[in-house]
Amino acid sequence: MDVPSTALFTDHYELTMLQGALKSATADRRSVFEVFTRRLPEGRRYGVVGGTGRVLDAVENFRFDAGVLAFLRERAVVDEPTLEWLASYRFSGDIWGYPEGEVYFPGSPILRVEGSFAECVLLETVILSILNHDSAIAAAASRMASAAGDRPLIEMGARRTHELAAVAASRAAYVGGFTTTSDLAAGFRYGIPTVGTSAHSFTLLHDSERDAFRAQVDALGRGTTLLVDTYDVSEAVRMAVEIAGPELGAVRIDSGDLLLVAHRVRRELDELGATNTKIVVTSDLDEYAIASLAAAPVDAYGVGTQLVTGSGHPTCSMVYKLVARARSADPKAPLEPVAKKSLGGKSSLGGRKWAARRVDADGVAEAEVVGTGPVPTDLADRQLLVELVKGGDVVAREPLDTVRERHAAALGRLPLSAAQLSRGDAVIPTEYVA
Amino acid sequence: MDVPSTALFTDHYELTMLQGALKSATADRRSVFEVFTRRLPEGRRYGVVGGTGRVLDAVENFRFDAGVLAFLRERAVVDEPTLEWLASYRFSGDIWGYPEGEVYFPGSPILRVEGSFAECVLLETVILSILNHDSAIAAAASRMASAAGDRPLIEMGARRTHELAAVAASRAAYVGGFTTTSDLAAGFRYGIPTVGTSAHSFTLLHDSERDAFRAQVDALGRGTTLLVDTYDVSEAVRMAVEIAGPELGAVRIDSGDLLLVAHRVRRELDELGATNTKIVVTSDLDEYAIASLAAAPVDAYGVGTQLVTGSGHPTCSMVYKLVARARSADPKAPLEPVAKKSLGGKSSLGGRKWAARRVDADGVAEAEVVGTGPVPTDLADRQLLVELVKGGDVVAREPLDTVRERHAAALGRLPLSAAQLSRGDAVIPTEYVA
């Protein structure tokens, strides 16, 4: 909570590199860094860009104030000339990137940061933190939303991850297609609708389940959701309708064989005349469990652990690489492509890249095309990178609902097999053109 | 960053339960909540309590200020009487728990929160967020530290997780046995030593690897760590020693077959007379990769992704359950054990618990003993819970180094098989006594 600015969400070596570059007079060299990933998580068919909006906030707040500088001085992280340079730091370059919510594939240049080496290298850690975390959650959310179809999804994983990661996870889940969150901080910070009624402790607090239900209906109205699996589910359902009447909003089931119990509870509710009372299920759900309940009489899913841990893939493998640099700060000095070349993997494609998604006659995506030369005419209006920061100023803020809609639209333009939950390769290939 | 207090790291339903309990006049009932886990992550032999110190901070800062109350009012999360109650909220109860760094097992009462139902229920989400995240990282760190033996471990996972989760992960890694971190915010916030020198981009920025090495040695001195795998490793090692002399601090290898390359680099360094130059390896390491390098001439390990994602287990499954409550606020009213009882799992043991670790004649742990009745005489001085908060005041702050030493000591008193990396059951059984 009490880290004063985003400038410290930075690896020590970014600052020592700065010091080295200042010493060798290379700090001002015009540079291009790109964020990309060499592969999708195993078996995943597409990735989802999450966190771009948070990246823009982080870049804007990336300042070295007196407290931060004092810390760096005291720890001798860097020398005095470097501290002086940091004191006036403000990113003044340009950032282009895939708009948030867009899908991506191996090699997609998800974000491109241009400016002096010094101003760009410092942003590496915080940009990757945000994109790697938020994109992992957004991708898991997107798969869950596909599995849930039209049924709403409640994000309720706050208790399973770091308290602030949880807030970002709620945001990413919303982008991926979730409907609401249990996390009040996510409601406060991002305006995501929050929901929730009661836990088992509320029932156990009272002298009887009947007392608890009555207390909840008194306090929250008949439209509330009663948790019916503290003792005997069938008895609880009967009592719930007896107390709230057929206007009871919903019942929640949080344990047991959800498929079986949902069917039984639906039958019981219908027999009691509570035909409009909904059934919410929660209990270690993931996209597969959600899909397996497609034919069950379930009205909404609450998802916690598997959402905030990326359903098996809690991080992406995005990297931030210098892909081109000039030999001076002169805007006319030519950019030279650069890339690591040693044996043993981790190689990458040098050069400043564009990307476009080629579609077939029906408008369905058929390839992610990435290149360093001129953009082919037929792909000119299919380009994916948009301007996000211009001369240090953020130029592309947008409401979260726009991002959420963009994701749904982008997913809708992928081949249908994108929504398959089974393991597979990227749903479209990445093609490189020189 | 801009969530104003820890009070919003809370699930919506904690507040609606409060409203219900205020309405049914049960909010003041004396209550006992306990944090425990039903199982360890699959194959793990022990858990590590991480985050207790952060829990104490969160409890202290759990206040509903004007901004928070305005948000809750605007969203109609709760009614006016409940908002009034929240405005003067301050936890005034008691918290006992396993001291941070201690190991735990299934059923261990890791934290016990006592007070009125209302004041205790609100803390559920933030307490679980912190303990579930930090304990997952501490456990992974502990296994990696066992695998690394006396060799130092550098935490460098910031870019792979949420920017603030990264700070907590550095802290938990330090508790688990890591030596340093790359994360400047963790150095700032928790005083953990930070380290780092350069990335491939620094080499690529310069006109040649030679220029880059010279720049780094000029800026950071001969004791620096040069990254030698941008182009040809062998040539880079030769050049590094040529430039820095045999006083070169270390070389870092970040790709390729680390075992093979480390042997070759060691031989080359020795041939060049740089017999004191160390070798640091980094590249998707986990506890197994670290163990496999035990016989390699490696001096330090840098670990990123696998550390901050809990090496396959990014969260624990700790829960916060009401285990006992009185029928009034009267301190003399008897506490009645309570527990969820429906079929289908998630059952738990009611009653306020103590825990002790029984040891054999050699002082080696042989069982985690948990009970609700009187503590057996022979276990009286082996009890695990310590007082952390008394009447709302934190009474057990401690330096992080104390926590780190406690973990090493606790691990040292477990059977030797605790340090095995292979999958297995909890290294000691949990025994329940009435």
PDB file of C-alpha atoms in Angstrom, chain A residues 1-5 8-17 19-21 23-24 26 29 31 33 54 67 71-72 75 77 117 121 124-125 128-130 132-133 158-165 167-168 182-185 187-189 191-202 204-207 215 218-220 229-231 252 254-256 283 305 309 314-319 321-322 325 327 338-344 346, chain B residues 1-5 8-17 19-21 23-24 26 29 31 33 54 67 71-72 75 77 117 121 124-125 128-130 132-133 158-165 167-168 182-185 187-189 191-202 204-207 215 218-220 229-231 252 254-256 283 305 309 314-319 321-322 325 327 338-344 346:
ATOM      1  CA  MET A   1       0.000   0.000   0.000  1.00  0.00           C
ATOM      2  CA  ASP A   2       2.652   2.489   0.987  1.00  0.00           C
ATOM      3  CA  VAL A   3       4.963   2.347  -1.991  1.00  0.00           C
ATOM      4  CA  PRO A   4       4.967   5.981  -3.025  1.00  0.00           C
ATOM      5  CA  SER A   5       5.064   5.778  -6.832  1.00  0.00           C
ATOM      6  CA  LEU A   8       9.936   1.473  -7.554  1.00  0.00           C
ATOM      7  CA  PHE A   9       8.050  -1.390  -9.218  1.00  0.00           C
ATOM      8  CA  THR A  10      11.314  -1.767 -11.030  1.00  0.00           C
ATOM      9  CA  ASP A  11      14.136  -4.238 -11.034  1.00  0.00           C
ATOM     10  CA  HIS A  12      17.390  -2.977  -9.592  1.00  0.00           C
ATOM     11  CA  TYR A  13      19.175  -3.677 -12.885  1.00  0.00           C
ATOM     12  CA  GLU A  14      17.104  -1.189 -14.855  1.00  0.00           C
ATOM     13  CA  LEU A  15      18.757   1.549 -12.835  1.00  0.00           C
ATOM     14  CA  THR A  16      22.270   0.160 -13.041  1.00  0.00           C
ATOM     15  CA  MET A  17      21.828  -0.161 -16.812  1.00  0.00           C
ATOM     16  CA  GLN A  19      23.948   4.375 -14.948  1.00  0.00           C
ATOM     17  CA  GLY A  20      26.049   2.392 -17.401  1.00  0.00           C
ATOM     18  CA  ALA A  21      24.372   3.961 -20.406  1.00  0.00           C
ATOM     19  CA  LYS A  23      28.502   6.705 -18.537  1.00  0.00           C
ATOM     20  CA  SER A  24      28.950   5.362 -22.065  1.00  0.00           C
ATOM     21  CA  THR A  26      24.422   5.709 -25.074  1.00  0.00           C
ATOM     22  CA  ARG A  29      20.107   6.535 -28.270  1.00  0.00           C
ATOM     23  CA  SER A  31      15.351   2.903 -29.029  1.00  0.00           C
ATOM     24  CA  PHE A  33      11.322  -1.946 -27.132  1.00  0.00           C
ATOM     25  CA  ARG A  54      -3.253   0.104 -15.946  1.00  0.00           C
ATOM     26  CA  GLY A  67      11.572   9.662  -0.761  1.00  0.00           C
ATOM     27  CA  PHE A  71      16.189   5.391  -0.666  1.00  0.00           C
ATOM     28  CA  LEU A  72      18.230   4.851  -3.832  1.00  0.00           C
ATOM     29  CA  ARG A  75      21.272   1.975  -0.639  1.00  0.00           C
ATOM     30  CA  VAL A  77      21.774   1.619  -5.985  1.00  0.00           C
ATOM     31  CA  PHE A 117      17.054   3.923 -24.250  1.00  0.00           C
ATOM     32  CA  VAL A 121      14.400   0.670 -20.243  1.00  0.00           C
ATOM     33  CA  GLU A 124      10.315  -2.713 -18.386  1.00  0.00           C
ATOM     34  CA  THR A 125       9.469  -4.243 -15.037  1.00  0.00           C
ATOM     35  CA  LEU A 128       5.590  -6.620 -17.721  1.00  0.00           C
ATOM     36  CA  SER A 129       4.167  -7.022 -14.206  1.00  0.00           C
ATOM     37  CA  ILE A 130       0.893  -5.521 -15.276  1.00  0.00           C
ATOM     38  CA  ASN A 132       1.717 -10.600 -17.537  1.00  0.00           C
ATOM     39  CA  HIS A 133      -0.674 -10.652 -14.600  1.00  0.00           C
ATOM     40  CA  ALA A 158     -10.176 -11.931  -3.730  1.00  0.00           C
ATOM     41  CA  ARG A 159      -9.380 -14.214  -0.825  1.00  0.00           C
ATOM     42  CA  ARG A 160      -7.189 -16.450  -2.990  1.00  0.00           C
ATOM     43  CA  THR A 161      -4.677 -13.889  -4.203  1.00  0.00           C
ATOM     44  CA  HIS A 162      -2.792 -10.822  -3.036  1.00  0.00           C
ATOM     45  CA  GLU A 163      -5.261  -8.131  -1.999  1.00  0.00           C
ATOM     46  CA  LEU A 164      -4.262  -5.711  -4.763  1.00  0.00           C
ATOM     47  CA  ALA A 165      -3.701  -8.393  -7.373  1.00  0.00           C
ATOM     48  CA  VAL A 167      -8.470  -5.788  -7.625  1.00  0.00           C
ATOM     49  CA  ALA A 168      -6.600  -6.053 -10.927  1.00  0.00           C
ATOM     50  CA  SER A 182     -17.431  -9.657  -4.872  1.00  0.00           C
ATOM     51  CA  ASP A 183     -14.456  -7.346  -4.414  1.00  0.00           C
ATOM     52  CA  LEU A 184     -15.495  -3.957  -3.041  1.00  0.00           C
ATOM     53  CA  ALA A 185     -12.129  -2.408  -3.912  1.00  0.00           C
ATOM     54  CA  GLY A 187     -16.086  -1.656  -7.388  1.00  0.00           C
ATOM     55  CA  PHE A 188     -14.504   1.409  -5.861  1.00  0.00           C
ATOM     56  CA  ARG A 189     -11.520   1.614  -8.180  1.00  0.00           C
ATOM     57  CA  GLY A 191     -16.775   0.806 -11.078  1.00  0.00           C
ATOM     58  CA  ILE A 192     -17.363  -2.905 -11.573  1.00  0.00           C
ATOM     59  CA  PRO A 193     -20.750  -3.945 -10.115  1.00  0.00           C
ATOM     60  CA  THR A 194     -20.300  -5.742  -6.781  1.00  0.00           C
ATOM     61  CA  VAL A 195     -22.521  -8.467  -5.366  1.00  0.00           C
ATOM     62  CA  GLY A 196     -22.784 -10.784  -2.378  1.00  0.00           C
ATOM     63  CA  THR A 197     -25.139 -11.783   0.391  1.00  0.00           C
ATOM     64  CA  SER A 198     -23.945 -14.277   2.989  1.00  0.00           C
ATOM     65  CA  ALA A 199     -21.586 -17.070   3.985  1.00  0.00           C
ATOM     66  CA  HIS A 200     -21.996 -20.143   6.177  1.00  0.00           C
ATOM     67  CA  SER A 201     -20.811 -18.172   9.172  1.00  0.00           C
ATOM     68  CA  PHE A 202     -23.971 -16.095   9.034  1.00  0.00           C
ATOM     69  CA  LEU A 204     -23.892 -20.609  12.123  1.00  0.00           C
ATOM     70  CA  LEU A 205     -24.016 -17.338  14.024  1.00  0.00           C
ATOM     71  CA  HIS A 206     -27.748 -17.677  14.520  1.00  0.00           C
ATOM     72  CA  ASP A 207     -29.509 -20.154  16.800  1.00  0.00           C
ATOM     73  CA  ALA A 215     -32.602 -12.176   9.495  1.00  0.00           C
ATOM     74  CA  ASP A 218     -35.448  -8.887   6.903  1.00  0.00           C
ATOM     75  CA  ALA A 219     -32.216  -7.087   6.181  1.00  0.00           C
ATOM     76  CA  LEU A 220     -31.784  -7.580   2.443  1.00  0.00           C
ATOM     77  CA  ASP A 229     -26.003 -25.907   2.108  1.00  0.00           C
ATOM     78  CA  THR A 230     -25.040 -25.359   5.726  1.00  0.00           C
ATOM     79  CA  TYR A 231     -27.095 -28.291   6.996  1.00  0.00           C
ATOM     80  CA  ARG A 252     -26.679 -20.523  -3.550  1.00  0.00           C
ATOM     81  CA  ASP A 254     -21.441 -24.022  -2.425  1.00  0.00           C
ATOM     82  CA  SER A 255     -20.592 -27.706  -1.967  1.00  0.00           C
ATOM     83  CA  GLY A 256     -21.446 -31.209  -3.031  1.00  0.00           C
ATOM     84  CA  SER A 283     -17.320 -24.131  -5.351  1.00  0.00           C
ATOM     85  CA  THR A 305      -9.510 -19.588  -7.060  1.00  0.00           C
ATOM     86  CA  THR A 309      -4.772 -18.027 -10.570  1.00  0.00           C
ATOM     87  CA  PRO A 314      -1.105 -17.545 -13.414  1.00  0.00           C
ATOM     88  CA  THR A 315       1.263 -15.567 -15.595  1.00  0.00           C
ATOM     89  CA  CYS A 316       2.021 -15.095 -19.263  1.00  0.00           C
ATOM     90  CA  SER A 317       5.525 -15.243 -20.624  1.00  0.00           C
ATOM     91  CA  MET A 318       5.584 -11.777 -22.116  1.00  0.00           C
ATOM     92  CA  VAL A 319       9.009 -10.223 -22.462  1.00  0.00           C
ATOM     93  CA  LYS A 321      12.960  -6.609 -25.642  1.00  0.00           C
ATOM     94  CA  LEU A 322      15.079  -3.983 -27.325  1.00  0.00           C
ATOM     95  CA  ARG A 325      18.047   1.377 -31.788  1.00  0.00           C
ATOM     96  CA  ARG A 327      23.370   5.252 -32.811  1.00  0.00           C
ATOM     97  CA  VAL A 338      19.023  -5.788 -32.771  1.00  0.00           C
ATOM     98  CA  ALA A 339      18.441  -9.214 -31.243  1.00  0.00           C
ATOM     99  CA  LYS A 340      20.034 -11.678 -28.864  1.00  0.00           C
ATOM    100  CA  LYS A 341      21.761 -14.356 -30.896  1.00  0.00           C
ATOM    101  CA  SER A 342      23.283 -16.935 -28.599  1.00  0.00           C
ATOM    102  CA  LEU A 343      22.430 -20.610 -28.913  1.00  0.00           C
ATOM    103  CA  GLY A 344      19.945 -22.189 -26.556  1.00  0.00           C
ATOM    104  CA  LYS A 346      15.337 -17.061 -26.198  1.00  0.00           C
TER     105      LYS A 346
ATOM    106  CA  MET B   1      -2.414   1.974  -5.658  1.00  0.00           C
ATOM    107  CA  ASP B   2      -5.213   4.336  -4.891  1.00  0.00           C
ATOM    108  CA  VAL B   3      -7.461   2.208  -2.725  1.00  0.00           C
ATOM    109  CA  PRO B   4      -7.668   4.354   0.384  1.00  0.00           C
ATOM    110  CA  SER B   5      -7.667   1.767   3.176  1.00  0.00           C
ATOM    111  CA  LEU B   8     -12.269  -2.307   0.860  1.00  0.00           C
ATOM    112  CA  PHE B   9     -10.182  -5.452   0.361  1.00  0.00           C
ATOM    113  CA  THR B  10     -13.374  -7.089   1.440  1.00  0.00           C
ATOM    114  CA  ASP B  11     -16.045  -9.166  -0.208  1.00  0.00           C
ATOM    115  CA  HIS B  12     -19.394  -7.474  -0.573  1.00  0.00           C
ATOM    116  CA  TYR B  13     -21.092 -10.203   1.466  1.00  0.00           C
ATOM    117  CA  GLU B  14     -19.113  -9.439   4.619  1.00  0.00           C
ATOM    118  CA  LEU B  15     -20.976  -6.131   4.784  1.00  0.00           C
ATOM    119  CA  THR B  16     -24.393  -7.547   3.977  1.00  0.00           C
ATOM    120  CA  MET B  17     -23.865 -10.169   6.689  1.00  0.00           C
ATOM    121  CA  GLN B  19     -26.293  -5.624   8.105  1.00  0.00           C
ATOM    122  CA  GLY B  20     -28.228  -8.842   8.682  1.00  0.00           C
ATOM    123  CA  ALA B  21     -26.571  -9.459  12.024  1.00  0.00           C
ATOM    124  CA  LYS B  23     -30.876  -6.407  12.248  1.00  0.00           C
ATOM    125  CA  SER B  24     -31.194  -9.713  14.106  1.00  0.00           C
ATOM    126  CA  THR B  26     -26.615 -11.100  16.739  1.00  0.00           C
ATOM    127  CA  ARG B  29     -22.304 -12.240  19.798  1.00  0.00           C
ATOM    128  CA  SER B  31     -17.325 -15.234  18.183  1.00  0.00           C
ATOM    129  CA  PHE B  33     -13.040 -17.500  13.714  1.00  0.00           C
ATOM    130  CA  ARG B  54       1.176  -7.929   6.742  1.00  0.00           C
ATOM    131  CA  GLY B  67     -14.551   8.226   0.831  1.00  0.00           C
ATOM    132  CA  PHE B  71     -18.896   4.723  -2.074  1.00  0.00           C
ATOM    133  CA  LEU B  72     -20.819   2.154  -0.021  1.00  0.00           C
ATOM    134  CA  ARG B  75     -23.775   1.805  -4.390  1.00  0.00           C
ATOM    135  CA  VAL B  77     -24.127  -1.896  -0.512  1.00  0.00           C
ATOM    136  CA  PHE B 117     -19.187 -11.496  15.118  1.00  0.00           C
ATOM    137  CA  VAL B 121     -16.419 -11.294  10.016  1.00  0.00           C
ATOM    138  CA  GLU B 124     -12.171 -12.450   6.506  1.00  0.00           C
ATOM    139  CA  THR B 125     -11.291 -11.431   2.971  1.00  0.00           C
ATOM    140  CA  LEU B 128      -7.230 -14.745   3.613  1.00  0.00           C
ATOM    141  CA  SER B 129      -5.858 -12.726   0.682  1.00  0.00           C
ATOM    142  CA  ILE B 130      -2.655 -12.063   2.532  1.00  0.00           C
ATOM    143  CA  ASN B 132      -3.119 -17.451   1.015  1.00  0.00           C
ATOM    144  CA  HIS B 133      -0.798 -15.482  -1.235  1.00  0.00           C
ATOM    145  CA  ALA B 158       8.531  -8.971 -10.214  1.00  0.00           C
ATOM    146  CA  ARG B 159       7.803  -8.915 -13.939  1.00  0.00           C
ATOM    147  CA  ARG B 160       5.814 -12.136 -13.722  1.00  0.00           C
ATOM    148  CA  THR B 161       3.180 -11.098 -11.210  1.00  0.00           C
ATOM    149  CA  HIS B 162       1.079  -8.115 -10.189  1.00  0.00           C
ATOM    150  CA  GLU B 163       3.352  -5.227  -9.222  1.00  0.00           C
ATOM    151  CA  LEU B 164       2.280  -5.204  -5.572  1.00  0.00           C
ATOM    152  CA  ALA B 165       1.939  -8.958  -5.286  1.00  0.00           C
ATOM    153  CA  VAL B 167       6.535  -6.827  -3.323  1.00  0.00           C
ATOM    154  CA  ALA B 168       4.775  -9.259  -1.001  1.00  0.00           C
ATOM    155  CA  SER B 182      15.651  -7.511  -7.727  1.00  0.00           C
ATOM    156  CA  ASP B 183      12.528  -5.611  -6.661  1.00  0.00           C
ATOM    157  CA  LEU B 184      13.330  -2.079  -5.530  1.00  0.00           C
ATOM    158  CA  ALA B 185       9.911  -1.657  -3.933  1.00  0.00           C
ATOM    159  CA  GLY B 187      13.886  -3.062  -0.696  1.00  0.00           C
ATOM    160  CA  PHE B 188      12.096   0.179   0.056  1.00  0.00           C
ATOM    161  CA  ARG B 189       9.146  -1.340   1.899  1.00  0.00           C
ATOM    162  CA  GLY B 191      14.504  -3.494   3.739  1.00  0.00           C
ATOM    163  CA  ILE B 192      15.334  -6.609   1.740  1.00  0.00           C
ATOM    164  CA  PRO B 193      18.739  -6.274   0.042  1.00  0.00           C
ATOM    165  CA  THR B 194      18.340  -5.553  -3.683  1.00  0.00           C
ATOM    166  CA  VAL B 195      20.689  -6.599  -6.464  1.00  0.00           C
ATOM    167  CA  GLY B 196      20.995  -6.465 -10.246  1.00  0.00           C
ATOM    168  CA  THR B 197      23.351  -5.330 -12.964  1.00  0.00           C
ATOM    169  CA  SER B 198      22.248  -5.650 -16.588  1.00  0.00           C
ATOM    170  CA  ALA B 199      20.042  -7.314 -19.200  1.00  0.00           C
ATOM    171  CA  HIS B 200      20.574  -8.247 -22.822  1.00  0.00           C
ATOM    172  CA  SER B 201      19.196  -4.894 -23.905  1.00  0.00           C
ATOM    173  CA  PHE B 202      22.243  -3.201 -22.397  1.00  0.00           C
ATOM    174  CA  LEU B 204      22.355  -4.697 -27.665  1.00  0.00           C
ATOM    175  CA  LEU B 205      22.239  -0.950 -27.034  1.00  0.00           C
ATOM    176  CA  HIS B 206      25.978  -0.677 -27.544  1.00  0.00           C
ATOM    177  CA  ASP B 207      27.822  -1.020 -30.840  1.00  0.00           C
ATOM    178  CA  ALA B 215      30.592   0.634 -20.061  1.00  0.00           C
ATOM    179  CA  ASP B 218      33.313   1.663 -15.895  1.00  0.00           C
ATOM    180  CA  ALA B 219      29.962   2.402 -14.268  1.00  0.00           C
ATOM    181  CA  LEU B 220      29.664  -0.375 -11.718  1.00  0.00           C
ATOM    182  CA  ASP B 229      25.007 -15.033 -23.286  1.00  0.00           C
ATOM    183  CA  THR B 230      23.934 -12.354 -25.737  1.00  0.00           C
ATOM    184  CA  TYR B 231      26.138 -13.667 -28.552  1.00  0.00           C
ATOM    185  CA  ARG B 252      25.491 -14.455 -15.485  1.00  0.00           C
ATOM    186  CA  ASP B 254      20.433 -16.748 -18.690  1.00  0.00           C
ATOM    187  CA  SER B 255      19.792 -19.326 -21.405  1.00  0.00           C
ATOM    188  CA  GLY B 256      20.867 -22.655 -22.810  1.00  0.00           C
ATOM    189  CA  SER B 283      16.394 -18.953 -16.600  1.00  0.00           C
ATOM    190  CA  THR B 305       8.395 -17.000 -12.546  1.00  0.00           C
ATOM    191  CA  THR B 309       3.655 -18.334  -8.942  1.00  0.00           C
ATOM    192  CA  PRO B 314       0.033 -19.980  -6.534  1.00  0.00           C
ATOM    193  CA  THR B 315      -2.415 -20.000  -3.633  1.00  0.00           C
ATOM    194  CA  CYS B 316      -3.114 -22.014  -0.523  1.00  0.00           C
ATOM    195  CA  SER B 317      -6.569 -23.208   0.348  1.00  0.00           C
ATOM    196  CA  MET B 318      -6.822 -21.506   3.704  1.00  0.00           C
ATOM    197  CA  VAL B 319     -10.318 -20.731   4.896  1.00  0.00           C
ATOM    198  CA  LYS B 321     -14.414 -20.222   9.557  1.00  0.00           C
ATOM    199  CA  LEU B 322     -16.659 -19.410  12.484  1.00  0.00           C
ATOM    200  CA  ARG B 325     -19.862 -18.333  19.280  1.00  0.00           C
ATOM    201  CA  ARG B 327     -25.396 -16.324  22.396  1.00  0.00           C
ATOM    202  CA  VAL B 338     -20.388 -24.515  15.451  1.00  0.00           C
ATOM    203  CA  ALA B 339     -19.631 -26.133  12.096  1.00  0.00           C
ATOM    204  CA  LYS B 340     -21.131 -26.601   8.655  1.00  0.00           C
ATOM    205  CA  LYS B 341     -22.655 -30.065   8.475  1.00  0.00           C
ATOM    206  CA  SER B 342     -24.073 -30.673   5.025  1.00  0.00           C
ATOM    207  CA  LEU B 343     -22.981 -33.629   2.933  1.00  0.00           C
ATOM    208  CA  GLY B 344     -20.446 -33.188   0.177  1.00  0.00           C
ATOM    209  CA  LYS B 346     -16.152 -28.728   3.296  1.00  0.00           C
TER     210      LYS B 346
END
